[in-house]
């Protein structure tokens, strides 16, 4: 059973009289344990697709199964459950809360689950250790470099034990060395823990850390490429 199975997904945005067909029939299957990069020019539908994969948005038509579960007709609260159970998100601009230290940022998803403080702290420190930042757990975002902030964001994505991490331009705000560091963490999580990674990027250099590249053009899959020798970041 594939982890993600999208068939003939369309997404039309309507604003007043204007309709934009952002996705025009996308079919995509991702097996558990894959590392997939989605590439394409600005406006090709990458973020729209990632939002649908992440259950943040619903398709206009088509079917989507996540871990065998059809998601199109689920209620918003069931969708939120599935999202919390299976998916970790990483964004270009980190989306950390400035007034909270790294550990408290990482604990947030666990607070929403109603987990007790001791268990939360244990898991948050473990997740920060996985990204090499345990010793900075009491730093606030403003006291961390961009690369370190993104590592905190990855720890926050990891702390709920997701099956898949969805990353939208995860290196877009970083210099190339920090970006490579983020790719090293993704490759390690993918290889050592079997976490599926789906990342959106417009940079070929970054896409090449994945094993498969899906090229979008104008809301459709233009082609796919399997890399026999993906770039190794560490
Ligand atoms: P990408 O991530 O590849 O840049 P997007 O998925 O953001 O592409 O956008 C695909 C198309 O859908 C673009 O034409 C964009 O302007 C349009 N679009 C995206 N989000 C919205 C929205 N909320 N309302 C209207 N149009 C949108
Ligand atoms: P990024 O490249 O950083 O992902 P995008 O331009 O793809 O940024 O989109 C940022 C946000 O703006 C997304 O939530 C997207 O849905 C929304 N958006 C993109 N294009 C439009 C548009 N034409 N009208 C309204 N919202 C849009």
PDB file of C-alpha atoms and ligand atoms in Angstrom:
ATOM      1  CA  UNK A   1       0.000   0.000   0.000  1.00  0.00           C
ATOM      2  CA  UNK A   2       1.510   3.340  -0.981  1.00  0.00           C
ATOM      3  CA  UNK A   3       1.776   6.007   1.704  1.00  0.00           C
ATOM      4  CA  UNK A   4       0.391   8.711  -0.606  1.00  0.00           C
ATOM      5  CA  UNK A   5      -1.790   8.029  -3.613  1.00  0.00           C
ATOM      6  CA  UNK A   6      -3.215  10.921  -5.595  1.00  0.00           C
ATOM      7  CA  UNK A   7      -5.309  10.309  -8.687  1.00  0.00           C
ATOM      8  CA  UNK A   8      -6.381  12.960 -11.171  1.00  0.00           C
ATOM      9  CA  UNK A   9      -6.243  15.725  -8.573  1.00  0.00           C
ATOM     10  CA  UNK A  10      -7.474  19.136  -9.674  1.00  0.00           C
ATOM     11  CA  UNK A  11      -7.613  22.368  -7.688  1.00  0.00           C
ATOM     12  CA  UNK A  12      -9.426  25.417  -8.935  1.00  0.00           C
ATOM     13  CA  UNK A  13      -9.198  28.702  -7.062  1.00  0.00           C
ATOM     14  CA  UNK A  14     -12.098  31.096  -7.441  1.00  0.00           C
ATOM     15  CA  UNK A  15     -11.846  34.739  -6.568  1.00  0.00           C
ATOM     16  CA  UNK A  16     -14.882  36.641  -7.872  1.00  0.00           C
ATOM     17  CA  UNK A  17     -15.145  36.055 -11.591  1.00  0.00           C
ATOM     18  CA  UNK A  18     -11.630  34.767 -11.877  1.00  0.00           C
ATOM     19  CA  UNK A  19     -10.895  31.057 -11.833  1.00  0.00           C
ATOM     20  CA  UNK A  20      -7.377  29.692 -11.684  1.00  0.00           C
ATOM     21  CA  UNK A  21      -6.781  26.037 -12.466  1.00  0.00           C
ATOM     22  CA  UNK A  22      -3.760  25.541 -10.231  1.00  0.00           C
ATOM     23  CA  UNK A  23      -3.715  21.733 -10.591  1.00  0.00           C
ATOM     24  CA  UNK A  24      -5.031  20.100 -13.745  1.00  0.00           C
ATOM     25  CA  UNK A  25      -5.165  16.372 -13.079  1.00  0.00           C
ATOM     26  CA  UNK A  26      -2.169  15.277 -11.037  1.00  0.00           C
ATOM     27  CA  UNK A  27      -1.564  11.587 -10.365  1.00  0.00           C
ATOM     28  CA  UNK A  28       1.255  10.766  -7.998  1.00  0.00           C
ATOM     29  CA  UNK A  29       2.120   7.785  -5.820  1.00  0.00           C
ATOM     30  CA  UNK A  30       4.706   7.909  -3.044  1.00  0.00           C
ATOM     31  CA  UNK A  31       5.770   4.742  -1.224  1.00  0.00           C
ATOM     32  CA  UNK A  32       6.724   4.734   2.414  1.00  0.00           C
ATOM     33  CA  UNK A  33      10.442   5.505   2.809  1.00  0.00           C
ATOM     34  CA  UNK A  34      10.846   7.533  -0.389  1.00  0.00           C
ATOM     35  CA  UNK A  35      12.602  10.899  -0.636  1.00  0.00           C
ATOM     36  CA  UNK A  36      10.846  12.855  -3.380  1.00  0.00           C
ATOM     37  CA  UNK A  37      11.547  16.369  -4.650  1.00  0.00           C
ATOM     38  CA  UNK A  38       8.870  18.352  -6.459  1.00  0.00           C
ATOM     39  CA  UNK A  39      10.327  20.930  -8.820  1.00  0.00           C
ATOM     40  CA  UNK A  40       8.845  23.465 -11.156  1.00  0.00           C
ATOM     41  CA  UNK A  41       8.755  27.167 -11.934  1.00  0.00           C
ATOM     42  CA  UNK A  42       6.887  29.681  -9.800  1.00  0.00           C
ATOM     43  CA  UNK A  43       3.140  29.296 -10.295  1.00  0.00           C
ATOM     44  CA  UNK A  44       3.343  25.681 -11.495  1.00  0.00           C
ATOM     45  CA  UNK A  45       1.275  24.441  -8.544  1.00  0.00           C
ATOM     46  CA  UNK A  46       3.935  23.109  -6.154  1.00  0.00           C
ATOM     47  CA  UNK A  47       2.594  24.740  -2.990  1.00  0.00           C
ATOM     48  CA  UNK A  48      -0.996  23.908  -3.901  1.00  0.00           C
ATOM     49  CA  UNK A  49      -0.023  20.273  -4.371  1.00  0.00           C
ATOM     50  CA  UNK A  50       1.927  20.155  -1.111  1.00  0.00           C
ATOM     51  CA  UNK A  51      -1.011  21.722   0.756  1.00  0.00           C
ATOM     52  CA  UNK A  52      -3.306  19.017  -0.578  1.00  0.00           C
ATOM     53  CA  UNK A  53      -0.825  16.252   0.276  1.00  0.00           C
ATOM     54  CA  UNK A  54      -0.595  17.783   3.757  1.00  0.00           C
ATOM     55  CA  UNK A  55      -4.390  17.856   4.204  1.00  0.00           C
ATOM     56  CA  UNK A  56      -4.258  21.634   4.644  1.00  0.00           C
ATOM     57  CA  UNK A  57      -6.421  22.035   1.554  1.00  0.00           C
ATOM     58  CA  UNK A  58      -8.824  19.808  -0.361  1.00  0.00           C
ATOM     59  CA  UNK A  59      -8.833  19.021  -4.061  1.00  0.00           C
ATOM     60  CA  UNK A  60     -11.624  20.277  -6.308  1.00  0.00           C
ATOM     61  CA  UNK A  61     -11.795  16.809  -7.873  1.00  0.00           C
ATOM     62  CA  UNK A  62      -9.837  13.583  -7.867  1.00  0.00           C
ATOM     63  CA  UNK A  63      -9.025  11.116  -5.121  1.00  0.00           C
ATOM     64  CA  UNK A  64      -6.383  11.132  -2.427  1.00  0.00           C
ATOM     65  CA  UNK A  65      -5.497   8.248  -0.117  1.00  0.00           C
ATOM     66  CA  UNK A  66      -3.095   8.797   2.761  1.00  0.00           C
ATOM     67  CA  UNK A  67      -1.924   5.546   4.392  1.00  0.00           C
ATOM     68  CA  UNK A  68      -4.888   3.758   2.818  1.00  0.00           C
ATOM     69  CA  UNK A  69      -7.438   6.285   4.072  1.00  0.00           C
ATOM     70  CA  UNK A  70      -9.540   8.210   1.543  1.00  0.00           C
ATOM     71  CA  UNK A  71      -9.388  11.811   2.652  1.00  0.00           C
ATOM     72  CA  UNK A  72     -11.628  13.835   0.308  1.00  0.00           C
ATOM     73  CA  UNK A  73     -14.821  13.290   2.250  1.00  0.00           C
ATOM     74  CA  UNK A  74     -13.499  13.404   5.791  1.00  0.00           C
ATOM     75  CA  UNK A  75     -14.732  16.087   8.170  1.00  0.00           C
ATOM     76  CA  UNK A  76     -12.319  18.883   9.040  1.00  0.00           C
ATOM     77  CA  UNK A  77     -11.693  17.405  12.474  1.00  0.00           C
ATOM     78  CA  UNK A  78     -10.928  13.906  11.123  1.00  0.00           C
ATOM     79  CA  UNK A  79      -8.638  15.539   8.578  1.00  0.00           C
ATOM     80  CA  UNK A  80      -6.854  17.387  11.380  1.00  0.00           C
ATOM     81  CA  UNK A  81      -6.434  14.097  13.279  1.00  0.00           C
ATOM     82  CA  UNK A  82      -4.861  12.425  10.283  1.00  0.00           C
ATOM     83  CA  UNK A  83      -2.636  15.418   9.680  1.00  0.00           C
ATOM     84  CA  UNK A  84      -1.394  15.383  13.276  1.00  0.00           C
ATOM     85  CA  UNK A  85      -0.809  11.650  13.270  1.00  0.00           C
ATOM     86  CA  UNK A  86       0.991  11.245   9.956  1.00  0.00           C
ATOM     87  CA  UNK A  87       2.489  14.537   8.826  1.00  0.00           C
ATOM     88  CA  UNK A  88       5.221  16.936   9.898  1.00  0.00           C
ATOM     89  CA  UNK A  89       5.557  20.293   8.129  1.00  0.00           C
ATOM     90  CA  UNK A  90       8.661  22.357   7.419  1.00  0.00           C
ATOM     91  CA  UNK A  91       8.339  25.799   5.815  1.00  0.00           C
ATOM     92  CA  UNK A  92      10.701  28.156   4.034  1.00  0.00           C
ATOM     93  CA  UNK A  93      10.404  30.804   6.749  1.00  0.00           C
ATOM     94  CA  UNK A  94      10.558  28.385   9.737  1.00  0.00           C
ATOM     95  CA  UNK A  95       7.306  29.641  11.372  1.00  0.00           C
ATOM     96  CA  UNK A  96       8.725  29.497  14.877  1.00  0.00           C
ATOM     97  CA  UNK A  97       7.139  31.457  17.705  1.00  0.00           C
ATOM     98  CA  UNK A  98       9.623  34.204  18.631  1.00  0.00           C
ATOM     99  CA  UNK A  99       8.730  34.429  22.325  1.00  0.00           C
ATOM    100  CA  UNK A 100       9.267  30.724  22.956  1.00  0.00           C
ATOM    101  CA  UNK A 101      12.640  29.008  23.242  1.00  0.00           C
ATOM    102  CA  UNK A 102      13.571  26.137  20.933  1.00  0.00           C
ATOM    103  CA  UNK A 103      12.311  23.470  23.304  1.00  0.00           C
ATOM    104  CA  UNK A 104       8.946  25.165  23.846  1.00  0.00           C
ATOM    105  CA  UNK A 105       8.509  25.557  20.086  1.00  0.00           C
ATOM    106  CA  UNK A 106       9.184  21.847  19.634  1.00  0.00           C
ATOM    107  CA  UNK A 107       6.778  20.934  22.449  1.00  0.00           C
ATOM    108  CA  UNK A 108       3.873  22.845  20.890  1.00  0.00           C
ATOM    109  CA  UNK A 109       2.427  20.019  18.758  1.00  0.00           C
ATOM    110  CA  UNK A 110       2.467  17.813  21.850  1.00  0.00           C
ATOM    111  CA  UNK A 111       0.583  20.406  23.910  1.00  0.00           C
ATOM    112  CA  UNK A 112      -2.177  20.327  21.279  1.00  0.00           C
ATOM    113  CA  UNK A 113      -2.315  16.556  21.824  1.00  0.00           C
ATOM    114  CA  UNK A 114      -2.778  16.996  25.536  1.00  0.00           C
ATOM    115  CA  UNK A 115       0.480  15.286  26.518  1.00  0.00           C
ATOM    116  CA  UNK A 116       1.861  15.841  30.021  1.00  0.00           C
ATOM    117  CA  UNK A 117       4.814  18.149  30.680  1.00  0.00           C
ATOM    118  CA  UNK A 118       7.381  15.500  31.591  1.00  0.00           C
ATOM    119  CA  UNK A 119       6.716  13.390  28.493  1.00  0.00           C
ATOM    120  CA  UNK A 120       6.703  16.525  26.341  1.00  0.00           C
ATOM    121  CA  UNK A 121      10.060  17.639  27.606  1.00  0.00           C
ATOM    122  CA  UNK A 122      11.569  14.195  27.078  1.00  0.00           C
ATOM    123  CA  UNK A 123      10.326  13.999  23.495  1.00  0.00           C
ATOM    124  CA  UNK A 124      11.287  17.565  22.634  1.00  0.00           C
ATOM    125  CA  UNK A 125      14.849  17.044  23.850  1.00  0.00           C
ATOM    126  CA  UNK A 126      15.044  13.794  21.866  1.00  0.00           C
ATOM    127  CA  UNK A 127      13.852  15.567  18.715  1.00  0.00           C
ATOM    128  CA  UNK A 128      16.333  18.400  19.261  1.00  0.00           C
ATOM    129  CA  UNK A 129      19.092  15.818  19.726  1.00  0.00           C
ATOM    130  CA  UNK A 130      18.132  14.290  16.378  1.00  0.00           C
ATOM    131  CA  UNK A 131      18.891  17.619  14.682  1.00  0.00           C
ATOM    132  CA  UNK A 132      21.997  18.296  16.776  1.00  0.00           C
ATOM    133  CA  UNK A 133      20.551  21.191  18.775  1.00  0.00           C
ATOM    134  CA  UNK A 134      19.882  19.775  22.238  1.00  0.00           C
ATOM    135  CA  UNK A 135      22.428  22.101  23.825  1.00  0.00           C
ATOM    136  CA  UNK A 136      20.671  25.160  22.368  1.00  0.00           C
ATOM    137  CA  UNK A 137      17.225  24.183  23.582  1.00  0.00           C
ATOM    138  CA  UNK A 138      16.862  27.286  25.726  1.00  0.00           C
ATOM    139  CA  UNK A 139      17.747  29.706  22.940  1.00  0.00           C
ATOM    140  CA  UNK A 140      14.999  31.752  21.331  1.00  0.00           C
ATOM    141  CA  UNK A 141      14.710  31.869  17.543  1.00  0.00           C
ATOM    142  CA  UNK A 142      16.346  35.325  17.412  1.00  0.00           C
ATOM    143  CA  UNK A 143      19.418  33.863  19.141  1.00  0.00           C
ATOM    144  CA  UNK A 144      19.808  31.155  16.501  1.00  0.00           C
ATOM    145  CA  UNK A 145      21.097  31.271  12.927  1.00  0.00           C
ATOM    146  CA  UNK A 146      18.710  30.619  10.046  1.00  0.00           C
ATOM    147  CA  UNK A 147      20.015  27.088   9.651  1.00  0.00           C
ATOM    148  CA  UNK A 148      19.574  26.438  13.360  1.00  0.00           C
ATOM    149  CA  UNK A 149      16.033  27.827  13.273  1.00  0.00           C
ATOM    150  CA  UNK A 150      15.208  25.462  10.436  1.00  0.00           C
ATOM    151  CA  UNK A 151      16.628  22.581  12.484  1.00  0.00           C
ATOM    152  CA  UNK A 152      14.310  23.564  15.350  1.00  0.00           C
ATOM    153  CA  UNK A 153      11.443  23.538  12.854  1.00  0.00           C
ATOM    154  CA  UNK A 154      12.479  20.034  11.751  1.00  0.00           C
ATOM    155  CA  UNK A 155      12.554  18.923  15.392  1.00  0.00           C
ATOM    156  CA  UNK A 156       9.033  20.326  15.787  1.00  0.00           C
ATOM    157  CA  UNK A 157       7.960  18.365  12.688  1.00  0.00           C
ATOM    158  CA  UNK A 158       9.590  15.200  14.095  1.00  0.00           C
ATOM    159  CA  UNK A 159       8.338  15.324  17.631  1.00  0.00           C
ATOM    160  CA  UNK A 160       4.944  13.842  16.786  1.00  0.00           C
ATOM    161  CA  UNK A 161       6.599  10.829  15.136  1.00  0.00           C
ATOM    162  CA  UNK A 162       5.261  11.475  11.614  1.00  0.00           C
ATOM    163  CA  UNK A 163       5.356   9.038   8.707  1.00  0.00           C
ATOM    164  CA  UNK A 164       6.103  11.843   6.270  1.00  0.00           C
ATOM    165  CA  UNK A 165       7.773  15.235   6.408  1.00  0.00           C
ATOM    166  CA  UNK A 166       6.471  17.777   3.895  1.00  0.00           C
ATOM    167  CA  UNK A 167       8.858  20.635   3.276  1.00  0.00           C
ATOM    168  CA  UNK A 168       8.049  23.732   1.187  1.00  0.00           C
ATOM    169  CA  UNK A 169      11.304  25.336   0.004  1.00  0.00           C
ATOM    170  CA  UNK A 170      13.087  24.263   3.210  1.00  0.00           C
ATOM    171  CA  UNK A 171      16.399  25.802   2.124  1.00  0.00           C
ATOM    172  CA  UNK A 172      14.956  28.858   0.386  1.00  0.00           C
ATOM    173  CA  UNK A 173      15.958  31.244   3.179  1.00  0.00           C
ATOM    174  CA  UNK A 174      19.364  29.676   3.861  1.00  0.00           C
ATOM    175  CA  UNK A 175      22.898  29.984   2.525  1.00  0.00           C
ATOM    176  CA  UNK A 176      24.173  26.962   0.625  1.00  0.00           C
ATOM    177  CA  UNK A 177      26.130  25.475   3.530  1.00  0.00           C
ATOM    178  CA  UNK A 178      23.139  25.618   5.887  1.00  0.00           C
ATOM    179  CA  UNK A 179      20.962  24.272   3.105  1.00  0.00           C
ATOM    180  CA  UNK A 180      23.240  21.269   2.666  1.00  0.00           C
ATOM    181  CA  UNK A 181      23.055  20.713   6.400  1.00  0.00           C
ATOM    182  CA  UNK A 182      19.257  20.570   6.234  1.00  0.00           C
ATOM    183  CA  UNK A 183      19.518  18.060   3.372  1.00  0.00           C
ATOM    184  CA  UNK A 184      21.904  15.972   5.487  1.00  0.00           C
ATOM    185  CA  UNK A 185      19.299  15.848   8.252  1.00  0.00           C
ATOM    186  CA  UNK A 186      16.546  14.867   5.802  1.00  0.00           C
ATOM    187  CA  UNK A 187      18.720  12.116   4.310  1.00  0.00           C
ATOM    188  CA  UNK A 188      19.569  10.807   7.765  1.00  0.00           C
ATOM    189  CA  UNK A 189      15.908  10.761   8.882  1.00  0.00           C
ATOM    190  CA  UNK A 190      14.998   9.083   5.616  1.00  0.00           C
ATOM    191  CA  UNK A 191      17.694   6.404   5.720  1.00  0.00           C
ATOM    192  CA  UNK A 192      17.914   5.676   9.403  1.00  0.00           C
ATOM    193  CA  UNK A 193      14.294   6.051  10.433  1.00  0.00           C
ATOM    194  CA  UNK A 194      12.501   5.392   7.165  1.00  0.00           C
ATOM    195  CA  UNK A 195      10.685   8.714   7.342  1.00  0.00           C
ATOM    196  CA  UNK A 196       9.250   9.629   3.959  1.00  0.00           C
ATOM    197  CA  UNK A 197      10.339  13.066   2.734  1.00  0.00           C
ATOM    198  CA  UNK A 198       8.476  15.142   0.149  1.00  0.00           C
ATOM    199  CA  UNK A 199      10.067  18.509  -0.499  1.00  0.00           C
ATOM    200  CA  UNK A 200       9.202  21.319  -2.865  1.00  0.00           C
ATOM    201  CA  UNK A 201      12.069  23.304  -4.300  1.00  0.00           C
ATOM    202  CA  UNK A 202      12.858  25.345  -7.368  1.00  0.00           C
ATOM    203  CA  UNK A 203      16.583  24.636  -6.969  1.00  0.00           C
ATOM    204  CA  UNK A 204      17.911  21.665  -8.913  1.00  0.00           C
ATOM    205  CA  UNK A 205      20.895  21.378  -6.549  1.00  0.00           C
ATOM    206  CA  UNK A 206      18.516  20.800  -3.651  1.00  0.00           C
ATOM    207  CA  UNK A 207      16.138  18.541  -5.589  1.00  0.00           C
ATOM    208  CA  UNK A 208      19.076  16.214  -6.323  1.00  0.00           C
ATOM    209  CA  UNK A 209      19.310  15.139  -2.686  1.00  0.00           C
ATOM    210  CA  UNK A 210      16.089  13.203  -3.242  1.00  0.00           C
ATOM    211  CA  UNK A 211      15.900   9.881  -5.053  1.00  0.00           C
ATOM    212  CA  UNK A 212      13.033  10.934  -7.309  1.00  0.00           C
ATOM    213  CA  UNK A 213      12.250  14.302  -8.872  1.00  0.00           C
ATOM    214  CA  UNK A 214       8.719  15.125 -10.020  1.00  0.00           C
ATOM    215  CA  UNK A 215       8.652  18.086 -12.421  1.00  0.00           C
ATOM    216  CA  UNK A 216       5.498  20.199 -12.443  1.00  0.00           C
ATOM    217  CA  UNK A 217       4.609  22.540 -15.243  1.00  0.00           C
ATOM    218  CA  UNK A 218       1.408  24.573 -15.386  1.00  0.00           C
ATOM    219  CA  UNK A 219      -0.482  22.376 -12.923  1.00  0.00           C
ATOM    220  CA  UNK A 220       0.523  19.064 -14.447  1.00  0.00           C
ATOM    221  CA  UNK A 221       3.268  16.496 -13.984  1.00  0.00           C
ATOM    222  CA  UNK A 222       5.589  17.181 -16.882  1.00  0.00           C
ATOM    223  CA  UNK A 223       7.917  14.253 -16.155  1.00  0.00           C
ATOM    224  CA  UNK A 224       9.602  12.273 -13.406  1.00  0.00           C
ATOM    225  CA  UNK A 225      13.224  11.382 -12.935  1.00  0.00           C
ATOM    226  CA  UNK A 226      14.731   8.632 -10.753  1.00  0.00           C
ATOM    227  CA  UNK A 227      18.247   9.412  -9.561  1.00  0.00           C
ATOM    228  CA  UNK A 228      20.471   6.343  -9.354  1.00  0.00           C
ATOM    229  CA  UNK A 229      23.021   8.355  -7.398  1.00  0.00           C
ATOM    230  CA  UNK A 230      21.346  11.105  -5.426  1.00  0.00           C
ATOM    231  CA  UNK A 231      23.596  13.848  -4.103  1.00  0.00           C
ATOM    232  CA  UNK A 232      24.886  12.876  -0.664  1.00  0.00           C
ATOM    233  CA  UNK A 233      24.922  15.677   1.882  1.00  0.00           C
ATOM    234  CA  UNK A 234      27.157  14.138   4.540  1.00  0.00           C
TER     235      UNK A 234
HETATM  236  P1  LIG B   1       4.029  27.390  -6.922  1.00  0.00           P
HETATM  237  O1  LIG B   1       4.073  26.899  -5.521  1.00  0.00           O
HETATM  238  O2  LIG B   1       4.580  26.403  -7.913  1.00  0.00           O
HETATM  239  O3  LIG B   1       4.624  28.743  -7.082  1.00  0.00           O
HETATM  240  P2  LIG B   1       1.198  27.755  -6.413  1.00  0.00           P
HETATM  241  O4  LIG B   1       0.647  26.428  -6.046  1.00  0.00           O
HETATM  242  O5  LIG B   1       1.512  28.713  -5.315  1.00  0.00           O
HETATM  243  O6  LIG B   1       2.490  27.520  -7.340  1.00  0.00           O
HETATM  244  O7  LIG B   1       0.217  28.472  -7.415  1.00  0.00           O
HETATM  245  C1  LIG B   1      -0.311  27.839  -8.574  1.00  0.00           C
HETATM  246  C2  LIG B   1      -1.264  28.806  -9.258  1.00  0.00           C
HETATM  247  O8  LIG B   1      -2.401  29.003  -8.415  1.00  0.00           O
HETATM  248  C3  LIG B   1      -0.669  30.184  -9.479  1.00  0.00           C
HETATM  249  O9  LIG B   1      -1.245  30.671 -10.669  1.00  0.00           O
HETATM  250  C4  LIG B   1      -1.136  30.976  -8.281  1.00  0.00           C
HETATM  251  O10 LIG B   1      -1.202  32.342  -8.559  1.00  0.00           O
HETATM  252  C5  LIG B   1      -2.520  30.372  -8.056  1.00  0.00           C
HETATM  253  N1  LIG B   1      -2.921  30.421  -6.640  1.00  0.00           N
HETATM  254  C6  LIG B   1      -2.284  29.842  -5.594  1.00  0.00           C
HETATM  255  N2  LIG B   1      -2.947  30.043  -4.445  1.00  0.00           N
HETATM  256  C7  LIG B   1      -4.047  30.766  -4.779  1.00  0.00           C
HETATM  257  C8  LIG B   1      -5.147  31.299  -4.035  1.00  0.00           C
HETATM  258  N3  LIG B   1      -5.250  31.107  -2.711  1.00  0.00           N
HETATM  259  N4  LIG B   1      -6.088  31.993  -4.711  1.00  0.00           N
HETATM  260  C9  LIG B   1      -5.997  32.179  -6.042  1.00  0.00           C
HETATM  261  N5  LIG B   1      -5.004  31.698  -6.802  1.00  0.00           N
HETATM  262  C10 LIG B   1      -4.035  31.004  -6.182  1.00  0.00           C
HETATM  263  P1  LIG B   2       5.958  30.337  -1.731  1.00  0.00           P
HETATM  264  O1  LIG B   2       6.644  30.295  -3.068  1.00  0.00           O
HETATM  265  O2  LIG B   2       6.701  31.002  -0.640  1.00  0.00           O
HETATM  266  O3  LIG B   2       5.362  29.002  -1.340  1.00  0.00           O
HETATM  267  P2  LIG B   2       3.540  31.185  -2.994  1.00  0.00           P
HETATM  268  O4  LIG B   2       3.593  32.356  -3.879  1.00  0.00           O
HETATM  269  O5  LIG B   2       3.508  29.839  -3.627  1.00  0.00           O
HETATM  270  O6  LIG B   2       4.719  31.305  -1.936  1.00  0.00           O
HETATM  271  O7  LIG B   2       2.241  31.270  -2.074  1.00  0.00           O
HETATM  272  C1  LIG B   2       2.233  31.821  -0.790  1.00  0.00           C
HETATM  273  C2  LIG B   2       0.811  31.799  -0.306  1.00  0.00           C
HETATM  274  O8  LIG B   2       0.007  32.704  -1.076  1.00  0.00           O
HETATM  275  C3  LIG B   2       0.155  30.430  -0.439  1.00  0.00           C
HETATM  276  O9  LIG B   2      -0.660  30.183   0.691  1.00  0.00           O
HETATM  277  C4  LIG B   2      -0.691  30.541  -1.699  1.00  0.00           C
HETATM  278  O10 LIG B   2      -1.837  29.695  -1.630  1.00  0.00           O
HETATM  279  C5  LIG B   2      -1.064  32.010  -1.698  1.00  0.00           C
HETATM  280  N1  LIG B   2      -1.203  32.529  -3.072  1.00  0.00           N
HETATM  281  C6  LIG B   2      -0.351  32.308  -4.103  1.00  0.00           C
HETATM  282  N2  LIG B   2      -0.786  32.909  -5.217  1.00  0.00           N
HETATM  283  C7  LIG B   2      -1.958  33.516  -4.885  1.00  0.00           C
HETATM  284  C8  LIG B   2      -2.903  34.310  -5.611  1.00  0.00           C
HETATM  285  N3  LIG B   2      -2.774  34.572  -6.906  1.00  0.00           N
HETATM  286  N4  LIG B   2      -3.976  34.772  -4.937  1.00  0.00           N
HETATM  287  C9  LIG B   2      -4.124  34.499  -3.643  1.00  0.00           C
HETATM  288  N5  LIG B   2      -3.284  33.751  -2.915  1.00  0.00           N
HETATM  289  C10 LIG B   2      -2.205  33.283  -3.518  1.00  0.00           C
END
